[in-house]
């Protein structure tokens, strides 16, 4: 038996692995650990599929402490971020409000995607991907100088995502009592600081829930108390199938430094107005928009048996029109699903080449699943285009 | 701890091989292999009648996270495949040595059988991984 294709994040070298403050919890719970961007992280604790369903149906928790939290401060920090990011932090007017955005290079392609939180006029917090930590920090530092912004990587902090229809209610019981009302009153994409905890109503699963940033030394107690409250421990395997069902992009797979947000289903994250805001990549992106983008980003559902994976060819009438960027077996749909960058002219059906065989797929608009409900018509049948 | 029956033969690439009383040879993947892959969601088996050589990729097992080739451990012709895996790929996780078998060879080249390793050698090989 030998490996043929795998989800891109399971890269192993096994030496000098970093560990999160929850490493002992994972070991004690019998997690299968894998190398994720140099971190020893749980891929599952027994059943990736059961963990997936726990998040869709009740509540699950993920150790995402490998992600990089960076605090940015300074008198001109808002101006700095309005230049650095393709979405516009000027939209953030109340303390704790969050925004999803891409950070682009001069060519208008994606260095990383991130969430930025507004704390006050001189303080913002961003959370970037683990695999892109070094290049992100270098890019941010380089551009921060002109704005005298201070860049403070918070590697003292851990991060736990609690996700699912009952996640907020169960998580609230594990947070300091004085903060219960405030966390339960949080609107989506808002955060609040409660004692040492920074609690945001955000996530990467398509379910309601919180992402909780807290001092690393307090993370094991929070984790244990969430487990006692009935929140199911979940690994990064379920996180990947959940985000893909939710139609959320994974950096390095669905977009990277060679693709723009306009080719990656992320056009909605670009703030074109006001027209005089000079954000990095704007010139190149504006030209691409004016010239017209040849590709679009779509969801795929495999009609029959098999599993979609990244980098499979997408064909119409035997002609290659694109490539899958992500693919997996969807536990909710019980079908293979994927994301693909394809010719703009594609219809609602096409084929995907899986090991030399062309298998029929439906072209759909993501998300596949949101808040526990299937959002695509997978029973659709009819004449092939 | 992996379950490695003493009455089977193995490959270092995690296939198991059982010589049946009628001379046919049944193939599957080991308990250790299914554990590494995680929950299986799709299995592609060879066509009955396929003539295979040792080391030839002839089946694919796919879990949520990865697709892996299964290699023919011996030389011979496929006479039967496990059709139940189409609907229940999880049989390989649940009973890798029984209902989770993948394919059966008819007559095989016995020289290629001699190349296989026993359970002790297989255990040693996975402990080295």
Short mmCIF file of C-alpha atoms in Angstrom, two decimals:
data_model
loop_
_atom_site.label_atom_id
_atom_site.label_comp_id
_atom_site.label_asym_id
_atom_site.label_seq_id
_atom_site.Cartn_x
_atom_site.Cartn_y
_atom_site.Cartn_z
CA UNK A 1 0.00 0.00 0.00
CA UNK A 2 1.36 3.41 -0.79
CA UNK A 3 0.11 6.92 -0.63
CA UNK A 4 -1.25 8.46 -3.78
CA UNK A 5 -2.95 11.73 -2.84
CA UNK A 6 -3.67 13.41 0.40
CA UNK A 7 -5.03 16.57 1.89
CA UNK A 8 -2.18 19.01 1.48
CA UNK A 9 -1.68 19.84 5.11
CA UNK A 10 -0.52 16.42 6.25
CA UNK A 11 3.13 17.02 5.52
CA UNK A 12 5.54 15.08 7.69
CA UNK A 13 9.16 15.52 8.50
CA UNK A 14 8.82 14.72 12.17
CA UNK A 15 11.82 16.65 13.49
CA UNK A 16 11.81 19.55 15.95
CA UNK A 17 8.07 19.70 16.11
CA UNK A 18 6.37 22.57 17.92
CA UNK A 19 3.71 21.79 20.50
CA UNK A 20 0.74 23.82 21.65
CA UNK A 21 -0.11 24.23 25.37
CA UNK A 22 -2.75 21.51 24.81
CA UNK A 23 -0.32 18.84 23.60
CA UNK A 24 -0.62 16.78 26.82
CA UNK A 25 -4.43 16.91 26.57
CA UNK A 26 -4.25 15.55 23.04
CA UNK A 27 -1.90 12.72 24.00
CA UNK A 28 -3.99 11.75 27.00
CA UNK A 29 -7.12 11.66 24.81
CA UNK A 30 -5.45 9.26 22.37
CA UNK A 31 -5.23 11.70 19.47
CA UNK A 32 -3.50 10.69 16.26
CA UNK A 33 -0.93 13.45 15.87
CA UNK A 34 0.39 14.76 12.56
CA UNK A 35 2.81 17.42 11.45
CA UNK A 36 0.88 20.53 10.48
CA UNK A 37 3.22 23.33 9.37
CA UNK A 38 5.78 22.13 11.90
CA UNK A 39 3.28 21.69 14.73
CA UNK A 40 2.41 18.38 16.31
CA UNK A 41 -1.37 18.60 15.94
CA UNK A 42 -4.29 16.17 16.42
CA UNK A 43 -5.82 15.00 13.14
CA UNK A 44 -8.52 13.05 14.99
CA UNK A 45 -9.21 11.42 18.35
CA UNK A 46 -10.63 8.16 16.94
CA UNK A 47 -13.25 9.05 14.34
CA UNK A 48 -12.91 12.07 12.08
CA UNK A 49 -16.44 11.51 10.77
CA UNK A 50 -18.02 11.37 14.25
CA UNK A 51 -16.16 14.56 15.17
CA UNK A 52 -17.50 16.23 12.03
CA UNK A 53 -21.09 15.27 12.90
CA UNK A 54 -20.62 16.41 16.51
CA UNK A 55 -19.91 19.94 15.24
CA UNK A 56 -22.87 19.92 12.84
CA UNK A 57 -25.26 18.53 15.47
CA UNK A 58 -24.07 19.59 18.96
CA UNK A 59 -20.66 21.13 19.66
CA UNK A 60 -17.02 20.35 19.06
CA UNK A 61 -13.74 22.02 19.99
CA UNK A 62 -10.48 22.43 18.11
CA UNK A 63 -7.03 23.39 19.33
CA UNK A 64 -6.00 26.07 16.83
CA UNK A 65 -3.17 27.45 18.94
CA UNK A 66 -0.79 26.91 16.03
CA UNK A 67 -2.36 29.91 14.33
CA UNK A 68 -0.46 33.16 14.62
CA UNK A 69 -1.95 35.98 16.70
CA UNK A 70 -0.40 39.39 16.07
CA UNK A 71 -1.25 42.62 17.91
CA UNK A 72 -0.69 45.83 15.99
CA UNK A 73 -0.58 49.21 17.67
CA UNK A 74 0.30 52.82 17.04
CA UNK A 75 -1.22 56.21 16.36
CA UNK A 76 -1.45 55.46 12.62
CA UNK A 77 -2.28 51.75 12.87
CA UNK A 78 -5.67 52.16 11.15
CA UNK A 79 -4.04 53.89 8.18
CA UNK A 80 -1.44 51.12 8.09
CA UNK A 81 -4.09 48.39 7.89
CA UNK A 82 -6.10 50.31 5.29
CA UNK A 83 -2.94 50.11 3.14
CA UNK A 84 -1.94 46.54 4.06
CA UNK A 85 -5.30 44.75 3.63
CA UNK A 86 -7.64 44.41 0.64
CA UNK A 87 -10.75 44.74 2.79
CA UNK A 88 -11.17 48.08 4.54
CA UNK A 89 -10.78 48.30 8.33
CA UNK A 90 -12.56 51.66 8.15
CA UNK A 91 -15.70 49.49 8.20
CA UNK A 92 -14.80 48.55 11.79
CA UNK A 93 -16.33 51.21 14.01
CA UNK A 94 -17.16 49.46 17.28
CA UNK A 95 -14.68 47.79 19.63
CA UNK A 96 -14.41 44.05 18.96
CA UNK A 97 -15.78 44.15 15.41
CA UNK A 98 -14.04 41.66 13.08
CA UNK A 99 -13.41 41.56 9.33
CA UNK A 100 -12.26 38.75 7.02
CA UNK A 101 -9.74 39.93 4.45
CA UNK A 102 -6.91 38.98 2.14
CA UNK A 103 -3.42 40.42 2.39
CA UNK A 104 -2.17 40.86 -1.19
CA UNK A 105 1.19 41.26 -2.84
CA UNK A 106 1.92 43.95 -5.44
CA UNK A 107 0.62 41.63 -8.17
CA UNK A 108 -2.79 41.50 -6.48
CA UNK A 109 -2.33 37.86 -5.47
CA UNK A 110 -2.89 36.42 -2.02
CA UNK A 111 -0.09 36.36 0.59
CA UNK A 112 -2.56 35.13 3.21
CA UNK A 113 -6.16 35.40 4.38
CA UNK A 114 -6.82 36.57 7.91
CA UNK A 115 -9.29 37.96 10.40
CA UNK A 116 -8.65 41.45 11.79
CA UNK A 117 -10.26 42.64 15.02
CA UNK A 118 -10.67 46.32 15.92
CA UNK A 119 -9.91 46.89 19.59
CA UNK A 120 -9.54 50.67 19.82
CA UNK A 121 -8.20 53.48 17.68
CA UNK A 122 -4.61 52.51 18.33
CA UNK A 123 -4.94 48.71 18.69
CA UNK A 124 -5.91 45.96 16.25
CA UNK A 125 -5.44 42.19 16.47
CA UNK A 126 -5.00 39.89 13.49
CA UNK A 127 -4.98 36.09 13.27
CA UNK A 128 -3.02 34.62 10.34
CA UNK A 129 -2.28 31.06 9.21
CA UNK A 130 0.39 28.92 10.85
CA UNK A 131 1.93 27.76 7.58
CA UNK A 132 2.50 31.35 6.41
CA UNK A 133 3.72 32.79 9.72
CA UNK A 134 7.23 33.79 8.69
CA UNK A 135 6.45 35.39 5.36
CA UNK A 136 3.40 37.15 6.82
CA UNK A 137 5.39 38.64 9.69
CA UNK A 138 8.17 39.74 7.34
CA UNK A 139 5.66 41.41 5.00
CA UNK A 140 3.78 43.10 7.85
CA UNK A 141 6.99 44.35 9.51
CA UNK A 142 8.27 45.71 6.20
CA UNK A 143 5.17 47.81 5.63
CA UNK A 144 4.62 48.75 9.28
CA UNK A 145 7.78 50.86 9.36
CA UNK A 146 6.33 53.68 7.27
CA UNK A 147 3.43 53.98 9.69
CA UNK A 148 5.46 53.54 12.90
CA UNK A 149 3.17 50.66 13.81
CA UNK A 150 4.34 48.19 16.45
CA UNK A 151 4.05 44.51 15.45
CA UNK A 152 3.78 42.16 18.44
CA UNK A 153 3.50 38.44 17.76
CA UNK A 154 1.57 36.90 20.68
CA UNK A 155 3.12 33.46 20.89
CA UNK A 156 2.15 33.44 24.58
CA UNK A 157 -1.48 32.94 23.57
CA UNK A 158 -3.44 29.79 22.80
CA UNK A 159 -6.60 29.57 20.72
CA UNK A 160 -9.55 27.20 21.04
CA UNK A 161 -12.44 27.12 18.53
CA UNK A 162 -15.76 25.88 19.96
CA UNK A 163 -18.21 25.28 17.13
CA UNK A 164 -21.69 23.86 16.67
CA UNK A 165 -25.36 24.68 17.31
CA UNK A 166 -24.88 24.36 21.09
CA UNK A 167 -21.32 25.70 21.16
CA UNK A 168 -22.00 29.18 22.52
CA UNK A 169 -24.29 27.99 25.27
CA UNK A 170 -21.89 25.26 26.43
CA UNK A 171 -18.78 27.43 26.12
CA UNK A 172 -20.35 30.25 28.11
CA UNK A 173 -20.61 27.98 31.15
CA UNK A 174 -16.82 27.51 31.02
CA UNK A 175 -15.95 31.21 30.83
CA UNK A 176 -15.68 33.62 33.80
CA UNK A 177 -19.20 34.13 35.21
CA UNK A 178 -18.91 37.90 35.05
CA UNK A 179 -18.66 37.68 31.28
CA UNK A 180 -21.58 35.34 30.50
CA UNK A 181 -24.01 38.02 29.43
CA UNK A 182 -21.44 39.76 27.27
CA UNK A 183 -20.32 36.65 25.37
CA UNK A 184 -23.88 35.44 24.82
CA UNK A 185 -24.84 38.89 23.53
CA UNK A 186 -22.04 38.86 20.92
CA UNK A 187 -23.25 39.28 17.36
CA UNK A 188 -21.56 37.30 14.53
CA UNK A 189 -18.09 38.61 13.69
CA UNK A 190 -17.74 40.44 16.98
CA UNK A 191 -15.41 39.85 19.88
CA UNK A 192 -15.20 40.87 23.51
CA UNK A 193 -12.44 40.75 26.10
CA UNK A 194 -13.42 39.01 29.33
CA UNK A 195 -10.66 39.01 31.95
CA UNK A 196 -7.74 37.26 30.17
CA UNK A 197 -9.97 35.78 27.46
CA UNK A 198 -10.63 37.29 24.06
CA UNK A 199 -13.85 35.68 22.81
CA UNK A 200 -14.94 36.08 19.18
CA UNK A 201 -18.11 34.82 17.52
CA UNK A 202 -16.21 33.56 14.49
CA UNK A 203 -15.19 30.19 13.09
CA UNK A 204 -14.18 28.02 10.16
CA UNK A 205 -16.88 25.35 10.13
CA UNK A 206 -20.11 26.94 8.87
CA UNK A 207 -21.63 26.58 12.33
CA UNK A 208 -22.20 29.12 15.08
CA UNK A 209 -19.64 29.29 17.86
CA UNK A 210 -16.69 31.04 19.40
CA UNK A 211 -12.98 31.29 18.85
CA UNK A 212 -11.38 31.90 22.23
CA UNK A 213 -7.88 33.39 22.50
CA UNK A 214 -6.35 33.07 25.95
CA UNK A 215 -3.02 32.81 27.80
CA UNK A 216 -1.39 29.49 26.95
CA UNK A 217 -1.07 28.42 30.59
CA UNK A 218 -4.85 28.72 31.05
CA UNK A 219 -5.72 26.70 27.95
CA UNK A 220 -5.60 23.21 29.55
CA UNK A 221 -8.13 24.19 32.24
CA UNK A 222 -10.51 25.68 29.68
CA UNK A 223 -10.12 22.61 27.43
CA UNK A 224 -10.84 20.22 30.31
CA UNK A 225 -13.86 22.18 31.44
CA UNK A 226 -15.28 22.32 27.89
CA UNK A 227 -14.86 18.54 27.68
CA UNK A 228 -16.72 18.14 31.00
CA UNK A 229 -19.51 20.37 29.62
CA UNK A 230 -19.97 17.88 26.77
CA UNK A 231 -18.04 19.60 23.97
CA UNK A 232 -16.48 16.90 21.74
CA UNK A 233 -12.72 17.07 21.06
CA UNK A 234 -12.14 17.40 17.32
CA UNK A 235 -9.00 17.23 15.20
CA UNK A 236 -7.83 19.15 12.18
CA UNK A 237 -9.20 16.42 9.91
CA UNK A 238 -12.79 17.32 10.82
CA UNK A 239 -11.88 21.00 10.61
CA UNK A 240 -10.93 20.49 6.97
CA UNK A 241 -14.11 18.61 5.98
CA UNK A 242 -16.24 21.17 7.88
CA UNK A 243 -14.62 24.18 6.22
CA UNK A 244 -14.91 22.60 2.80
CA UNK A 245 -18.62 21.83 3.31
CA UNK A 246 -18.98 25.46 4.44
CA UNK A 247 -17.35 26.56 1.16
CA UNK A 248 -14.52 28.31 2.98
CA UNK A 249 -11.16 28.59 1.26
CA UNK A 250 -7.95 27.09 2.62
CA UNK A 251 -4.86 29.18 2.02
CA UNK A 252 -2.13 27.42 0.02
CA UNK A 253 -4.70 25.18 -1.59
CA UNK A 254 -7.62 27.27 -2.88
CA UNK A 255 -5.60 30.46 -3.27
CA UNK A 256 -1.95 31.47 -3.03
CA UNK A 257 0.62 33.98 -4.25
CA UNK A 258 -0.17 33.14 -7.88
CA UNK A 259 -3.94 33.66 -7.70
CA UNK A 260 -5.97 36.75 -7.01
CA UNK A 261 -9.08 36.94 -4.83
CA UNK A 262 -11.09 37.49 -8.04
CA UNK A 263 -10.08 33.98 -9.23
CA UNK A 264 -10.64 32.41 -5.83
CA UNK A 265 -14.25 33.21 -4.98
CA UNK A 266 -13.07 36.02 -2.71
CA UNK A 267 -14.07 39.06 -4.76
CA UNK A 268 -16.57 39.93 -2.01
CA UNK A 269 -13.70 40.58 0.42
CA UNK A 270 -12.20 43.40 -1.66
CA UNK A 271 -13.30 46.91 -0.65
CA UNK A 272 -13.10 48.93 -3.88
CA UNK A 273 -14.70 51.97 -2.25
CA UNK A 274 -13.50 54.53 -1.43
CA UNK A 275 -11.73 54.69 -4.78
CA UNK A 276 -8.82 56.69 -3.37
CA UNK A 277 -7.81 54.08 -0.76
CA UNK A 278 -4.39 52.86 -1.85
CA UNK A 279 -4.19 49.24 -0.66
CA UNK A 280 -1.36 46.93 -1.71
CA UNK A 281 -2.26 45.07 -4.91
CA UNK A 282 -5.01 47.49 -5.87
CA UNK A 283 -3.42 48.49 -9.19
CA UNK A 284 -2.93 44.93 -10.43
CA UNK A 285 -6.32 43.80 -9.15
CA UNK A 286 -8.06 46.78 -10.79
CA UNK A 287 -6.45 45.93 -14.12
CA UNK A 288 -7.49 42.30 -13.79
CA UNK A 289 -11.05 43.36 -13.04
CA UNK A 290 -11.12 45.76 -16.00
CA UNK A 291 -9.70 43.12 -18.38
CA UNK A 292 -12.18 40.55 -17.15
CA UNK A 293 -11.33 37.40 -15.18
CA UNK A 294 -11.28 34.26 -17.33
CA UNK A 295 -11.84 31.89 -14.42
CA UNK A 296 -14.43 31.44 -11.80
CA UNK A 297 -14.41 29.54 -8.56
CA UNK A 298 -17.11 26.91 -8.10
CA UNK A 299 -18.21 24.02 -5.94
CA UNK A 300 -18.37 20.46 -7.30
CA UNK A 301 -20.38 17.45 -6.15
CA UNK A 302 -19.39 14.04 -7.51
CA UNK A 303 -22.54 12.27 -8.70
CA UNK A 304 -21.36 8.71 -8.16
CA UNK A 305 -18.81 6.95 -5.99
CA UNK A 306 -15.25 8.12 -5.50
CA UNK A 307 -13.47 11.00 -3.77
CA UNK A 308 -12.52 14.38 -5.22
CA UNK A 309 -9.01 15.59 -4.35
CA UNK A 310 -7.01 18.72 -5.09
CA UNK A 311 -5.35 19.00 -8.53
CA UNK A 312 -7.74 16.80 -10.49
CA UNK A 313 -8.57 18.01 -13.99
CA UNK A 314 -12.04 19.39 -14.70
CA UNK A 315 -13.35 18.67 -18.22
CA UNK A 316 -16.30 19.55 -20.44
CA UNK A 317 -16.79 17.30 -23.47
CA UNK A 318 -13.30 15.92 -22.94
CA UNK A 319 -11.64 19.35 -22.94
CA UNK A 320 -9.81 20.51 -19.82
CA UNK A 321 -11.46 23.67 -18.45
CA UNK A 322 -9.91 23.84 -15.00
CA UNK A 323 -8.65 22.06 -11.91
CA UNK A 324 -9.90 21.17 -8.46
CA UNK A 325 -8.20 23.07 -5.62
CA UNK A 326 -9.70 21.13 -2.70
CA UNK A 327 -11.64 17.91 -2.43
CA UNK A 328 -12.83 15.47 0.16
CA UNK A 329 -15.62 13.14 1.18
CA UNK A 330 -18.42 15.18 2.74
CA UNK A 331 -19.81 13.39 5.80
CA UNK A 332 -23.00 15.49 5.67
CA UNK A 333 -23.75 14.95 1.95
CA UNK A 334 -22.22 11.44 1.96
CA UNK A 335 -20.73 12.38 -1.42
CA UNK A 336 -17.41 13.71 -2.57
CA UNK A 337 -17.28 17.51 -2.81
CA UNK A 338 -14.65 19.93 -4.01
CA UNK A 339 -13.75 23.47 -4.96
CA UNK A 340 -12.39 24.21 -8.42
CA UNK A 341 -11.02 27.04 -10.51
CA UNK A 342 -12.64 26.66 -13.93
CA UNK A 343 -13.40 28.53 -17.15
CA UNK A 344 -16.11 31.15 -16.76
CA UNK A 345 -18.09 29.42 -19.51
CA UNK A 346 -18.74 26.24 -17.52
CA UNK A 347 -22.35 25.09 -17.21
CA UNK A 348 -23.97 23.21 -14.35
CA UNK A 349 -22.34 19.87 -15.14
CA UNK A 350 -18.86 18.69 -16.03
CA UNK A 351 -16.48 15.76 -15.51
CA UNK A 352 -13.51 15.30 -13.22
CA UNK A 353 -10.59 13.06 -14.13
CA UNK A 354 -9.99 10.64 -11.27
CA UNK A 355 -7.11 8.25 -12.03
CA UNK A 356 -7.75 8.37 -15.75
CA UNK A 357 -11.52 7.99 -15.59
CA UNK A 358 -13.84 10.89 -16.30
CA UNK A 359 -16.60 10.93 -13.69
CA UNK A 360 -19.65 13.24 -13.83
CA UNK A 361 -19.96 16.07 -11.31
CA UNK A 362 -22.52 18.78 -10.61
CA UNK A 363 -21.31 22.39 -10.58
CA UNK A 364 -22.77 24.24 -7.60
CA UNK A 365 -22.38 27.50 -5.74
CA UNK A 366 -20.78 27.00 -2.33
CA UNK A 367 -21.52 26.66 0.54
CA UNK A 368 -22.50 23.01 0.51
CA UNK A 369 -23.65 23.09 4.15
CA UNK A 370 -24.39 25.92 6.58
CA UNK A 371 -25.79 25.69 10.10
CA UNK A 372 -26.43 21.98 9.78
CA UNK A 373 -28.43 22.31 6.55
CA UNK A 374 -27.50 21.09 3.08
CA UNK A 375 -27.51 24.14 0.79
CA UNK A 376 -27.00 22.53 -2.62
CA UNK A 377 -29.43 20.48 -4.70
CA UNK A 378 -27.52 17.21 -5.02
CA UNK A 379 -30.48 15.27 -6.38
CA UNK A 380 -30.59 17.51 -9.45
CA UNK A 381 -30.72 15.37 -12.59
CA UNK A 382 -31.25 16.03 -16.25
CA UNK A 383 -29.66 16.26 -19.67
CA UNK A 384 -25.93 16.65 -19.58
CA UNK A 385 -24.81 19.93 -21.04
CA UNK B 1 -1.52 -1.97 19.51
CA UNK B 2 -1.87 -3.47 16.07
CA UNK B 3 -3.58 -6.78 15.46
CA UNK B 4 -1.23 -8.97 13.38
CA UNK B 5 -2.50 -12.57 13.03
CA UNK B 6 0.28 -15.15 13.11
CA UNK B 7 -1.24 -17.35 10.39
CA UNK B 8 -0.99 -14.71 7.62
CA UNK B 9 1.84 -13.50 5.42
CA UNK B 10 2.59 -9.81 4.92
CA UNK B 11 4.31 -7.23 2.77
CA UNK B 12 6.28 -4.25 4.04
CA UNK B 13 3.74 -2.12 2.17
CA UNK B 14 0.99 -3.29 4.59
CA UNK B 15 -0.91 -5.88 2.57
CA UNK B 16 -1.80 -9.20 4.22
CA UNK B 17 -1.96 -12.51 2.32
CA UNK B 18 -3.87 -15.66 3.26
CA UNK B 19 -3.28 -18.99 1.51
CA UNK B 20 -6.69 -20.67 1.45
CA UNK B 21 -7.24 -24.45 1.59
CA UNK B 22 -8.40 -24.51 -2.05
CA UNK B 23 -5.09 -22.96 -3.17
CA UNK B 24 -6.54 -19.48 -3.77
CA UNK B 25 -4.91 -16.47 -2.11
CA UNK B 26 -6.86 -13.71 -0.34
CA UNK B 27 -5.48 -10.17 0.00
CA UNK B 28 -6.35 -7.23 2.23
CA UNK B 29 -4.67 -4.40 4.10
CA UNK B 30 -3.50 -4.72 7.69
CA UNK B 31 -5.07 -3.41 10.87
CA UNK B 32 -2.11 -1.05 11.17
CA UNK B 33 -2.70 0.25 7.63
CA UNK B 34 -6.40 0.96 8.16
CA UNK B 35 -5.55 2.74 11.41
CA UNK B 36 -3.08 5.03 9.65
CA UNK B 37 -5.55 5.83 6.88
CA UNK B 38 -8.51 6.53 9.14
CA UNK B 39 -12.11 5.90 8.16
CA UNK B 40 -12.37 4.54 4.63
CA UNK B 41 -14.98 6.08 2.35
CA UNK B 42 -14.21 4.53 -1.04
CA UNK B 43 -12.50 1.42 -2.39
CA UNK B 44 -11.62 0.72 -6.02
CA UNK B 45 -10.97 -2.96 -6.75
CA UNK B 46 -9.36 -4.56 -9.83
CA UNK B 47 -11.36 -6.29 -12.55
CA UNK B 48 -11.81 -10.03 -12.19
CA UNK B 49 -9.42 -11.63 -14.67
CA UNK B 50 -6.66 -9.05 -14.16
CA UNK B 51 -3.20 -10.58 -14.40
CA UNK B 52 -1.02 -8.96 -11.80
CA UNK B 53 2.67 -8.93 -10.91
CA UNK B 54 4.11 -8.36 -7.44
CA UNK B 55 4.29 -4.67 -6.59
CA UNK B 56 1.75 -3.68 -9.21
CA UNK B 57 -0.77 -1.04 -8.02
CA UNK B 58 -4.12 -2.78 -8.41
CA UNK B 59 -6.61 -1.30 -5.93
CA UNK B 60 -7.16 2.08 -4.30
CA UNK B 61 -8.37 2.67 -0.75
CA UNK B 62 -9.51 6.18 0.08
CA UNK B 63 -10.10 7.60 3.53
CA UNK B 64 -11.44 11.07 4.22
CA UNK B 65 -7.89 12.37 4.25
CA UNK B 66 -5.97 10.34 1.66
CA UNK B 67 -6.02 7.96 -1.30
CA UNK B 68 -3.56 5.05 -1.26
CA UNK B 69 -2.65 2.36 -3.75
CA UNK B 70 -2.82 -1.29 -2.76
CA UNK B 71 -0.08 -3.38 -4.39
CA UNK B 72 -0.39 -6.95 -5.62
CA UNK B 73 1.74 -8.99 -3.19
CA UNK B 74 2.04 -11.96 -5.55
CA UNK B 75 1.88 -12.91 -9.23
CA UNK B 76 -1.41 -14.34 -10.41
CA UNK B 77 -4.89 -13.77 -11.78
CA UNK B 78 -7.76 -12.12 -9.85
CA UNK B 79 -10.71 -14.52 -9.57
CA UNK B 80 -12.90 -12.63 -7.11
CA UNK B 81 -13.20 -9.16 -5.58
CA UNK B 82 -15.08 -8.03 -2.47
CA UNK B 83 -18.14 -6.32 -3.93
CA UNK B 84 -19.47 -5.50 -0.45
CA UNK B 85 -16.79 -2.80 -0.15
CA UNK B 86 -18.62 -0.63 -2.70
CA UNK B 87 -21.40 0.05 -0.19
CA UNK B 88 -19.43 -0.59 2.99
CA UNK B 89 -15.81 0.52 2.64
CA UNK B 90 -15.76 0.73 6.45
CA UNK B 91 -15.60 -3.09 6.56
CA UNK B 92 -11.85 -2.64 6.07
CA UNK B 93 -11.69 -0.57 9.27
CA UNK B 94 -13.96 -2.87 11.22
CA UNK B 95 -12.71 -6.30 10.11
CA UNK B 96 -9.54 -5.86 8.05
CA UNK B 97 -8.73 -9.61 8.07
CA UNK B 98 -12.27 -10.95 7.55
CA UNK B 99 -15.18 -9.15 5.87
CA UNK B 100 -12.78 -6.37 4.88
CA UNK B 101 -10.79 -8.53 2.45
CA UNK B 102 -10.21 -6.84 -0.93
CA UNK B 103 -9.42 -9.40 -3.65
CA UNK B 104 -8.67 -13.07 -4.26
CA UNK B 105 -6.16 -14.63 -6.60
CA UNK B 106 -6.71 -18.06 -8.14
CA UNK B 107 -3.51 -19.93 -8.83
CA UNK B 108 -0.47 -17.89 -8.00
CA UNK B 109 3.21 -18.14 -8.73
CA UNK B 110 4.52 -19.81 -5.56
CA UNK B 111 7.96 -18.28 -5.95
CA UNK B 112 6.32 -14.90 -5.30
CA UNK B 113 4.62 -16.25 -2.16
CA UNK B 114 8.02 -17.13 -0.78
CA UNK B 115 9.04 -13.47 -0.93
CA UNK B 116 6.43 -12.47 1.69
CA UNK B 117 7.31 -11.83 5.35
CA UNK B 118 5.80 -13.43 8.46
CA UNK B 119 3.95 -11.68 11.29
CA UNK B 120 7.09 -11.16 13.41
CA UNK B 121 8.94 -9.54 10.53
CA UNK B 122 5.92 -7.36 9.76
CA UNK B 123 5.66 -6.25 13.39
CA UNK B 124 9.34 -5.36 13.32
CA UNK B 125 8.86 -3.40 10.09
CA UNK B 126 6.04 -1.24 11.46
CA UNK B 127 7.94 -0.61 14.69
CA UNK B 128 10.73 0.85 12.56
CA UNK B 129 8.40 3.33 10.87
#
